[in-house]
Structures are given as C-alpha cells and as structure tokens.
C-alpha cells in the first residue's frame, strides 16, 4: 500500500520526527550542528504544538514506518491578521521525487483555508534547491529577500 498522511501521534512518532531534524536543520543552516540540547528543545516544542489549536502536525506513514513530516501553524503578523505558516516539511530520501512533499503541502493548504487564512508563507534557504523547487511547484512565490554580505 502507498504511504498515507495521518495526524502525528505523541509520543509514538516523536523519535522518527526528531531524527529527521538533522537533515532539515543542517541542510538549511549550513554550519549548524544539531545537538542533543537542540533536539530536547525541539521535543518540548512538539509536545506543546500537539495541544495547540493554532498548530497541526502530520506524518507520512508507510505501513508503520514514519517517513515524512509536516508541521504547520497559523500566525498573525504586522500586516496579516491570519496567515498560514509551514514550519517543517520532510520526506524520507527513498520516497523523494514521487510527489509526497507536494501532497503534504496540499494538506497544509486545506488546513489553512479551512481556518480562514487568505495565504500561506514559509522560509527556505537558497542552499536548498530541492525545497525551493517543491515550494515553487506548489504555488509559492518569493515575497522577500534576506540578503547577506560576507567579510572574508
Ligand atoms: C524538500 C523535500 C520535502 C521535497 O520532497 P519530495 O517528496 O521529493 O517533493 P515532490 O516529489 O513532491 O516534488 C515536488 C516538486 O519539487 C520538485 N523537486 C523535488 N526535488 C527536486 C530535485 N531534487 N531537483 C529538482 N526538482 C525537485 C519536483 O520536480 C516537483 O515539481 P513538479 O511536481 O512540478 O514536477 C525533500 O527533498 C526533503 O525532505 N528534503 C530534506 C528536508 C528539507 O530540506 N525540508 C525543507 C525545509 S525548508
């Protein structure tokens, strides 16, 4: 059977989701190293998110193997009273390129729309072209540039 998306279960899915964060964070923040302290803090945030009405967590389940993750939330900003925000999306390497990332983002769209969000947003590093390609393909457009200047 094909992998299916289902709600994240605490604590059963926690360890798999934590294991994904090495790639997510080290890929998106070159030079950053995921530590035990970082994972501990991440675990605390997950535990709170499970109970928050403003957040939702889903996993991709392949016959009992947790092989993907989506963490989304509703935020309000200076200009948007309600905006969907994609905090984390991950697909296991062996399942990439088969549309699962897009499937997870479609679930985010449904969840945001059902709660009255007129738009969704996210942050991605330019050093992660696979993720940029996924987001573009799912309809996201660049709205802001964060620029850097290096002194050697
Ligand atoms: C980013 C990630 C979630 C993509 O998941 P995926 O399941 O492979 O994505 P999909 O198969 O749904 O692909 C969606 C689109 O992105 C494009 N894409 C995905 N991987 C690509 C790659 N390596 N090169 C070029 N395009 C790519 C696809 O062509 C597809 O576009 P299309 O439908 O218009 O053809 C996955 O690579 C991943 O988990 N990376 C590590 C974690 C991470 O960096 N997450 C993002 C944090 S910001």
Short mmCIF file of C-alpha atoms and ligand atoms in Angstrom, two decimals:
data_model
loop_
_atom_site.label_atom_id
_atom_site.label_comp_id
_atom_site.label_asym_id
_atom_site.label_seq_id
_atom_site.Cartn_x
_atom_site.Cartn_y
_atom_site.Cartn_z
CA UNK A 1 0.00 0.00 0.00
CA UNK A 2 1.20 3.54 -0.75
CA UNK A 3 2.32 5.71 2.16
CA UNK A 4 -0.55 7.74 3.63
CA UNK A 5 -0.70 11.01 5.52
CA UNK A 6 -2.15 10.83 9.03
CA UNK A 7 -2.05 13.03 12.16
CA UNK A 8 1.15 12.96 14.21
CA UNK A 9 0.86 10.85 17.35
CA UNK A 10 2.60 11.84 20.55
CA UNK A 11 4.80 10.18 21.74
CA UNK A 12 4.87 7.26 19.27
CA UNK A 13 6.06 9.33 16.27
CA UNK A 14 8.38 11.62 18.21
CA UNK A 15 11.70 9.79 17.73
CA UNK A 16 11.28 9.45 13.98
CA UNK A 17 10.43 13.13 13.64
CA UNK A 18 13.41 14.13 15.78
CA UNK A 19 15.70 12.01 13.61
CA UNK A 20 14.56 13.98 10.53
CA UNK A 21 15.73 17.26 12.03
CA UNK A 22 19.45 16.60 11.44
CA UNK A 23 18.91 16.89 7.71
CA UNK A 24 16.28 19.64 7.87
CA UNK A 25 18.38 22.00 10.01
CA UNK A 26 21.89 21.12 8.85
CA UNK A 27 20.74 21.42 5.24
CA UNK A 28 19.00 24.74 5.69
CA UNK A 29 21.52 26.35 8.03
CA UNK A 30 24.98 25.37 6.71
CA UNK A 31 27.45 25.19 9.58
CA UNK A 32 24.75 24.49 12.18
CA UNK A 33 25.08 21.19 14.02
CA UNK A 34 22.03 19.57 15.60
CA UNK A 35 22.87 18.78 19.23
CA UNK A 36 21.12 16.85 21.98
CA UNK A 37 20.17 20.15 23.58
CA UNK A 38 18.62 21.35 20.31
CA UNK A 39 16.63 18.13 19.96
CA UNK A 40 15.47 18.40 23.57
CA UNK A 41 14.14 21.90 22.90
CA UNK A 42 12.54 20.72 19.65
CA UNK A 43 10.85 17.87 21.50
CA UNK A 44 9.42 20.34 24.02
CA UNK A 45 8.03 22.46 21.18
CA UNK A 46 6.48 19.38 19.59
CA UNK A 47 4.80 18.44 22.84
CA UNK A 48 3.20 21.88 23.14
CA UNK A 49 2.26 22.01 19.46
CA UNK A 50 0.24 18.81 19.75
CA UNK A 51 -2.12 20.59 22.15
CA UNK A 52 -2.23 23.94 20.35
CA UNK A 53 -5.34 24.81 18.31
CA UNK A 54 -3.13 27.02 16.12
CA UNK A 55 -0.78 24.23 15.08
CA UNK A 56 -1.12 20.91 13.28
CA UNK A 57 1.30 18.05 12.76
CA UNK A 58 1.06 15.23 10.25
CA UNK A 59 3.26 12.31 9.29
CA UNK A 60 3.65 10.20 6.20
CA UNK A 61 3.14 6.59 7.30
CA UNK A 62 4.43 3.73 5.15
CA UNK A 63 2.92 0.64 6.74
CA UNK A 64 4.01 1.69 10.22
CA UNK A 65 7.25 3.43 9.22
CA UNK A 66 7.13 7.17 9.75
CA UNK A 67 8.75 8.53 6.59
CA UNK A 68 7.62 12.12 6.32
CA UNK A 69 6.54 15.05 8.44
CA UNK A 70 4.60 18.30 8.18
CA UNK A 71 4.31 20.95 10.92
CA UNK A 72 2.11 23.95 10.22
CA UNK A 73 0.65 26.80 12.22
CA UNK A 74 -1.48 29.89 11.98
CA UNK A 75 0.21 33.18 12.79
CA UNK A 76 -0.68 36.83 12.80
CA UNK A 77 1.85 39.39 11.63
CA UNK A 78 2.15 43.17 11.36
CA UNK A 79 0.25 43.06 8.08
CA UNK A 80 -1.69 39.81 8.13
CA UNK A 81 -4.24 39.06 10.79
CA UNK A 82 -4.22 35.39 9.80
CA UNK A 83 -1.52 33.69 7.79
CA UNK A 84 -0.65 30.04 7.41
CA UNK A 85 2.98 29.19 8.12
CA UNK A 86 4.78 25.99 7.10
CA UNK A 87 7.29 25.29 9.87
CA UNK A 88 8.71 21.98 8.75
CA UNK A 89 8.32 19.59 5.85
CA UNK A 90 10.31 16.40 5.34
CA UNK A 91 10.16 13.33 3.10
CA UNK A 92 12.48 10.34 3.60
CA UNK A 93 15.20 10.07 0.93
CA UNK A 94 13.84 6.82 -0.57
CA UNK A 95 10.44 8.44 -1.21
CA UNK A 96 11.58 11.75 -2.67
CA UNK A 97 10.60 12.83 -6.16
CA UNK A 98 7.29 10.94 -6.00
CA UNK A 99 5.01 13.82 -5.09
CA UNK A 100 4.83 13.28 -1.31
CA UNK A 101 6.24 16.71 -0.49
CA UNK A 102 3.54 18.28 -2.66
CA UNK A 103 0.92 16.07 -1.04
CA UNK A 104 1.94 17.31 2.40
CA UNK A 105 1.76 20.94 1.24
CA UNK A 106 -1.73 20.32 -0.20
CA UNK A 107 -2.79 19.19 3.27
CA UNK A 108 -1.36 22.43 4.65
CA UNK A 109 -3.41 24.39 2.08
CA UNK A 110 -6.61 22.61 3.14
CA UNK A 111 -5.91 23.16 6.83
CA UNK A 112 -5.13 26.87 6.36
CA UNK A 113 -8.12 27.51 4.09
CA UNK A 114 -10.49 25.76 6.49
CA UNK A 115 -9.35 28.20 9.18
CA UNK A 116 -9.82 31.31 7.08
CA UNK A 117 -6.21 32.05 6.14
CA UNK A 118 -6.06 34.04 2.90
CA UNK A 119 -2.47 33.00 2.28
CA UNK A 120 0.38 30.75 3.36
CA UNK A 121 4.03 31.56 3.87
CA UNK A 122 7.31 29.87 4.74
CA UNK A 123 11.05 30.42 4.91
CA UNK A 124 13.59 28.49 2.89
CA UNK A 125 17.32 28.81 2.34
CA UNK A 126 18.67 29.33 -1.14
CA UNK A 127 21.13 26.48 -0.44
CA UNK A 128 18.22 24.01 -0.50
CA UNK A 129 17.19 23.89 -4.19
CA UNK A 130 15.02 20.77 -3.76
CA UNK A 131 12.87 22.57 -1.21
CA UNK A 132 12.76 25.76 -3.32
CA UNK A 133 11.62 23.62 -6.29
CA UNK A 134 8.95 21.96 -4.17
CA UNK A 135 7.57 25.28 -2.93
CA UNK A 136 7.56 26.86 -6.40
CA UNK A 137 5.83 23.82 -7.80
CA UNK A 138 3.22 24.06 -5.02
CA UNK A 139 2.47 27.70 -5.96
CA UNK A 140 4.66 29.69 -3.55
CA UNK A 141 6.36 32.84 -4.86
CA UNK A 142 9.30 34.79 -3.48
CA UNK A 143 7.94 37.70 -1.43
CA UNK A 144 11.03 38.90 0.41
CA UNK A 145 14.79 38.56 0.03
CA UNK A 146 17.03 38.21 3.05
CA UNK A 147 20.44 39.46 1.93
CA UNK A 148 23.90 38.83 3.32
CA UNK A 149 27.32 40.37 2.83
CA UNK A 150 30.39 38.42 3.88
CA UNK A 151 33.60 39.93 5.27
CA UNK A 152 36.04 37.18 4.22
C1 LIG B 1 12.17 19.21 0.05
C2 LIG B 1 11.50 17.85 0.12
C3 LIG B 1 10.43 17.86 1.22
C4 LIG B 1 10.83 17.56 -1.25
O1 LIG B 1 10.03 16.41 -1.11
P1 LIG B 1 9.64 15.48 -2.36
O2 LIG B 1 8.64 14.48 -1.88
O3 LIG B 1 10.86 14.97 -3.02
O4 LIG B 1 8.95 16.53 -3.34
P2 LIG B 1 7.94 16.18 -4.53
O5 LIG B 1 8.26 14.82 -5.08
O6 LIG B 1 6.55 16.41 -4.06
O7 LIG B 1 8.36 17.25 -5.62
C5 LIG B 1 7.65 18.45 -5.73
C6 LIG B 1 8.26 19.32 -6.80
O8 LIG B 1 9.58 19.72 -6.45
C7 LIG B 1 10.49 19.34 -7.46
N1 LIG B 1 11.68 18.73 -6.89
C8 LIG B 1 11.75 17.96 -5.78
N2 LIG B 1 13.01 17.52 -5.61
C9 LIG B 1 13.74 18.05 -6.61
C10 LIG B 1 15.10 17.95 -7.00
N3 LIG B 1 15.97 17.20 -6.29
N4 LIG B 1 15.50 18.62 -8.09
C11 LIG B 1 14.64 19.36 -8.82
N5 LIG B 1 13.32 19.47 -8.53
C12 LIG B 1 12.87 18.82 -7.44
C13 LIG B 1 9.79 18.30 -8.29
O9 LIG B 1 10.21 18.35 -9.63
C14 LIG B 1 8.33 18.60 -8.13
O10 LIG B 1 7.89 19.50 -9.09
P3 LIG B 1 6.77 19.07 -10.19
O11 LIG B 1 5.67 18.37 -9.44
O12 LIG B 1 6.33 20.40 -10.73
O13 LIG B 1 7.49 18.20 -11.13
C15 LIG B 1 12.55 16.71 0.38
O14 LIG B 1 13.59 16.84 -0.56
C16 LIG B 1 13.14 16.76 1.77
O15 LIG B 1 12.56 16.22 2.72
N6 LIG B 1 14.32 17.41 1.95
C17 LIG B 1 15.00 17.43 3.26
C18 LIG B 1 14.25 18.26 4.28
C19 LIG B 1 14.14 19.69 3.86
O16 LIG B 1 15.09 20.33 3.42
N7 LIG B 1 12.92 20.24 4.02
C20 LIG B 1 12.63 21.60 3.65
C21 LIG B 1 12.88 22.51 4.78
S1 LIG B 1 12.72 24.22 4.30
#
